[in-house]
Amino acid sequence: MTVYLIGAGPGDPGLITVRGLELLRRADVLVYDRLAGPQLVAEAPAGCLLVYAGKRPDHHAMTQDEINAALVRHGRDGGTVVRLKGGDPFVFGRGSEEAQVLRTAGIDYEVVPGITSAIAVPAYAGVPVTHRGASTHFTVVTGHEDPTKGGSDVDWPALARAGGTLVLLMAVGRLGAIAEALIAGGAAPDTPVAVVASGTLPEQRTVTGTLDTIAATAAAVRPPAVTVIGSVAALRAEIAWLERRPLHGLRVAVTRARVQADGLSTRLRELGATVLESPVIRTEPIDGGPVDPGAYDVVCLTSPNAPRLLLDRLGGDARRLAGVEIAAIGPGTAAALREVGLVADLVAERAVAEGLLEALDGRIAGRRFLLAQAEGARDALADALRAAGAAGVDVEPLYRTLPERPAGADALAADLVTFTSASTVHAFAAAYPDAPLDAVRGVSIGPVTSAAARELGIALAAEAERHDLDGLVEAVVLAAARRATALHG
Ligand code: SAH
């Protein structure tokens, strides 16, 4: 059978190749390193045997001999064996040694190259490894030689003379000695240098300087880091992009239920945030038996959870809604309707009851309404419809919200905590009973949620003007800007 030596890319899980992901998704055995991120490991199918091969600068969970032996053993057992390595398997990855061992053992292998950190990490920091007029070549060098070799195999004076761009991997901690060797070899002491730690990840951090200053300025940098030496490093001032995103460097907690968290988390990540998914509630469907939409003129769905659950209660047959007007509260609910093949006849722009009344624009009197919503939802909508002369208003609870024990990321470690409903605020306080709530900086989706937060002593950094996810994301960006002003003036 075949062992696949796959490059995972430099950290951002989107930077694995199509071929690599395809194989990973059908792996029977996955042998992975620390630099192959947890989001990629999560792509392995259920039932896949996960083997952590370690690889930290200080200690190895498995020695290379043990890794080799494991690859041979699993390779012989058959199935799809994936060896997932950070960056490219053949760039300081020992992938070639593993290939040699497999070859000797008579086991087939395939090499799936990856995007190496040597090029991608500088790119994410706005540093091109070549640039017309500035650098015609780049050299990738290890700053951490095989400790079993005596002396230095790297000819630093020759590298200094060659010019161009130097990319150092595994050099954190030796930058001072390396810079000295390069200057001694003739490199200009004012050659620009950029050190990029945790590149391509939301935690990416870049420190810049020159050959004669970098050891001091980068002293606090933690590995993994890529160091770029050469005039291209100065282009960062112009080309940097990731670190300029409005939420870069900020940890933002998402407390809503896991099934709902995706849309919000994705948007926050795209703006540069490190998202801590710490659901404090979960939703549980209520099995209230079949629903008869034929008895109503209008069915109102008040949350993105509702469309799929309503369809379940219709026996999965959307035709039963034929002839009934479908009203959605908020664009998120309208989008969830489309996902199940239904189109809302009217969409309340603002995700509050008043928004729906506006959207119905007087077409309420004499009509029969079904509200498909959460158990215990506010009565404001039903009351308002009745007051406007509805011939009947029935409420069909489709799901209930239950507290979730915090098992995900620790929301208290976040710089900002998002709250999408009053129930998440209460569940948050219950989930972290000993937490100093006055130290939490909340961002709320609207006034009802804000009131619940203030009552518990949670300080609000911002409140959404539009009471939906887009509005909440805008409020997070505003809170981040206020925070930056407070910190840096
Ligand atoms: N095969 C890998 C390199 C493995 S050696 C590749 O092609 O990228 C490990 C070194 O890679 C680290 O010490 C660091 O210098 C670099 N590295 C890997 N991932 C990195 C990241 N996300 N940010 C910064 N440096 C990284």
mmCIF file of N, CA, C and O and ligand atoms in Angstrom, residues 10-11 35 86-89 91-93 116-118 121 168-170 196-201 224-226, ligand 1:
data_model
loop_
_atom_site.group_PDB
_atom_site.id
_atom_site.type_symbol
_atom_site.label_atom_id
_atom_site.label_comp_id
_atom_site.label_asym_id
_atom_site.label_seq_id
_atom_site.Cartn_x
_atom_site.Cartn_y
_atom_site.Cartn_z
ATOM 1 N N PRO A 10 2.218 26.082 5.672
ATOM 2 C CA PRO A 10 2.908 26.754 6.782
ATOM 3 C C PRO A 10 2.073 27.000 8.027
ATOM 4 O O PRO A 10 2.609 27.487 9.016
ATOM 5 N N GLY A 11 0.790 26.722 8.029
ATOM 6 C CA GLY A 11 0.007 26.975 9.244
ATOM 7 C C GLY A 11 -1.445 27.282 8.951
ATOM 8 O O GLY A 11 -2.341 26.626 9.458
ATOM 9 N N LEU A 35 3.671 21.083 13.753
ATOM 10 C CA LEU A 35 3.473 22.203 12.832
ATOM 11 C C LEU A 35 2.326 21.967 11.851
ATOM 12 O O LEU A 35 1.905 22.884 11.160
ATOM 13 N N GLY A 86 4.721 19.793 8.381
ATOM 14 C CA GLY A 86 4.593 21.246 8.217
ATOM 15 C C GLY A 86 5.304 21.716 6.952
ATOM 16 O O GLY A 86 6.342 21.169 6.570
ATOM 17 N N GLY A 87 4.731 22.710 6.283
ATOM 18 C CA GLY A 87 5.368 23.288 5.102
ATOM 19 C C GLY A 87 5.480 22.292 3.974
ATOM 20 O O GLY A 87 4.516 21.613 3.637
ATOM 21 N N ASP A 88 6.667 22.171 3.409
ATOM 22 C CA ASP A 88 6.938 21.197 2.364
ATOM 23 C C ASP A 88 7.740 20.051 2.977
ATOM 24 O O ASP A 88 8.670 20.302 3.750
ATOM 25 N N PRO A 89 7.392 18.809 2.631
ATOM 26 C CA PRO A 89 8.078 17.677 3.289
ATOM 27 C C PRO A 89 9.573 17.590 2.961
ATOM 28 O O PRO A 89 10.331 16.989 3.722
ATOM 29 N N VAL A 91 11.606 20.287 2.433
ATOM 30 C CA VAL A 91 12.383 21.465 2.848
ATOM 31 C C VAL A 91 12.607 21.355 4.354
ATOM 32 O O VAL A 91 11.675 21.581 5.132
ATOM 33 N N PHE A 92 13.792 20.980 4.747
ATOM 34 C CA PHE A 92 14.109 20.769 6.165
ATOM 35 C C PHE A 92 13.007 19.986 6.866
ATOM 36 O O PHE A 92 12.671 20.275 8.017
ATOM 37 N N GLY A 93 12.463 18.990 6.187
ATOM 38 C CA GLY A 93 11.347 18.253 6.763
ATOM 39 C C GLY A 93 11.659 16.789 7.001
ATOM 40 O O GLY A 93 10.822 16.053 7.515
ATOM 41 N N THR A 116 5.942 25.909 1.305
ATOM 42 C CA THR A 116 6.938 25.997 2.368
ATOM 43 C C THR A 116 6.843 27.327 3.123
ATOM 44 O O THR A 116 6.561 28.375 2.536
ATOM 45 N N SER A 117 7.103 27.254 4.414
ATOM 46 C CA SER A 117 7.105 28.471 5.228
ATOM 47 C C SER A 117 8.182 29.437 4.748
ATOM 48 O O SER A 117 8.066 30.654 4.938
ATOM 49 N N ALA A 118 9.212 28.916 4.089
ATOM 50 C CA ALA A 118 10.326 29.769 3.659
ATOM 51 C C ALA A 118 9.855 30.866 2.704
ATOM 52 O O ALA A 118 10.426 31.958 2.679
ATOM 53 N N VAL A 121 5.596 32.386 4.600
ATOM 54 C CA VAL A 121 5.576 33.195 5.829
ATOM 55 C C VAL A 121 6.032 34.632 5.534
ATOM 56 O O VAL A 121 5.352 35.589 5.914
ATOM 57 N N LEU A 168 16.104 32.388 6.650
ATOM 58 C CA LEU A 168 16.598 31.470 7.680
ATOM 59 C C LEU A 168 15.426 30.772 8.360
ATOM 60 O O LEU A 168 14.492 31.432 8.822
ATOM 61 N N LEU A 169 15.475 29.453 8.429
ATOM 62 C CA LEU A 169 14.522 28.703 9.230
ATOM 63 C C LEU A 169 15.244 28.236 10.491
ATOM 64 O O LEU A 169 16.461 28.043 10.480
ATOM 65 N N MET A 170 14.483 28.040 11.548
ATOM 66 C CA MET A 170 15.024 27.487 12.797
ATOM 67 C C MET A 170 16.188 28.322 13.333
ATOM 68 O O MET A 170 17.151 27.775 13.876
ATOM 69 N N VAL A 196 9.557 36.840 11.304
ATOM 70 C CA VAL A 196 8.111 36.619 11.303
ATOM 71 C C VAL A 196 7.805 35.350 12.094
ATOM 72 O O VAL A 196 8.201 34.252 11.705
ATOM 73 N N ALA A 197 7.112 35.513 13.230
ATOM 74 C CA ALA A 197 6.781 34.367 14.083
ATOM 75 C C ALA A 197 5.334 33.951 13.857
ATOM 76 O O ALA A 197 4.476 34.777 13.560
ATOM 77 N N SER A 198 5.082 32.656 13.991
ATOM 78 C CA SER A 198 3.733 32.085 13.802
ATOM 79 C C SER A 198 3.091 32.605 12.524
ATOM 80 O O SER A 198 1.928 33.002 12.500
ATOM 81 N N GLY A 199 3.886 32.573 11.458
ATOM 82 C CA GLY A 199 3.440 33.126 10.186
ATOM 83 C C GLY A 199 2.229 32.402 9.625
ATOM 84 O O GLY A 199 2.060 31.201 9.837
ATOM 85 N N THR A 200 1.400 33.141 8.915
ATOM 86 C CA THR A 200 0.163 32.705 8.248
ATOM 87 C C THR A 200 -0.946 32.355 9.240
ATOM 88 O O THR A 200 -2.038 31.980 8.829
ATOM 89 N N LEU A 201 -0.672 32.471 10.528
ATOM 90 C CA LEU A 201 -1.675 32.188 11.551
ATOM 91 C C LEU A 201 -2.211 33.505 12.107
ATOM 92 O O LEU A 201 -1.556 34.548 11.959
ATOM 93 N N PRO A 224 7.737 29.008 16.190
ATOM 94 C CA PRO A 224 8.506 29.022 14.953
ATOM 95 C C PRO A 224 8.554 30.411 14.333
ATOM 96 O O PRO A 224 7.602 31.149 14.396
ATOM 97 N N ALA A 225 9.716 30.709 13.737
ATOM 98 C CA ALA A 225 9.847 31.998 13.061
ATOM 99 C C ALA A 225 10.725 31.838 11.828
ATOM 100 O O ALA A 225 11.631 31.013 11.798
ATOM 101 N N VAL A 226 10.417 32.653 10.825
ATOM 102 C CA VAL A 226 11.234 32.728 9.621
ATOM 103 C C VAL A 226 11.896 34.100 9.628
ATOM 104 O O VAL A 226 11.251 35.108 9.912
HETATM 105 N N1 SAH B 1 9.194 21.739 6.137
HETATM 106 C C1 SAH B 1 8.943 23.020 6.732
HETATM 107 C C2 SAH B 1 10.099 23.493 7.575
HETATM 108 C C3 SAH B 1 10.357 22.638 8.780
HETATM 109 S S1 SAH B 1 11.659 23.239 9.776
HETATM 110 C C4 SAH B 1 8.585 24.025 5.655
HETATM 111 O O1 SAH B 1 8.755 23.757 4.466
HETATM 112 O O2 SAH B 1 8.086 25.086 6.005
HETATM 113 C C5 SAH B 1 10.752 24.175 10.973
HETATM 114 C C6 SAH B 1 10.985 25.650 10.767
HETATM 115 O O3 SAH B 1 10.129 26.141 9.771
HETATM 116 C C7 SAH B 1 10.679 26.489 11.970
HETATM 117 O O4 SAH B 1 11.747 26.500 12.891
HETATM 118 C C8 SAH B 1 10.491 27.838 11.344
HETATM 119 O O5 SAH B 1 11.714 28.421 11.010
HETATM 120 C C9 SAH B 1 9.805 27.472 10.061
HETATM 121 N N2 SAH B 1 8.335 27.558 10.169
HETATM 122 C C10 SAH B 1 7.446 26.601 9.931
HETATM 123 N N3 SAH B 1 6.195 27.042 10.078
HETATM 124 C C11 SAH B 1 6.286 28.336 10.418
HETATM 125 C C12 SAH B 1 5.351 29.366 10.703
HETATM 126 N N4 SAH B 1 4.036 29.141 10.665
HETATM 127 N N5 SAH B 1 5.803 30.590 11.024
HETATM 128 C C13 SAH B 1 7.118 30.849 11.056
HETATM 129 N N6 SAH B 1 8.047 29.915 10.805
HETATM 130 C C14 SAH B 1 7.648 28.681 10.474
#
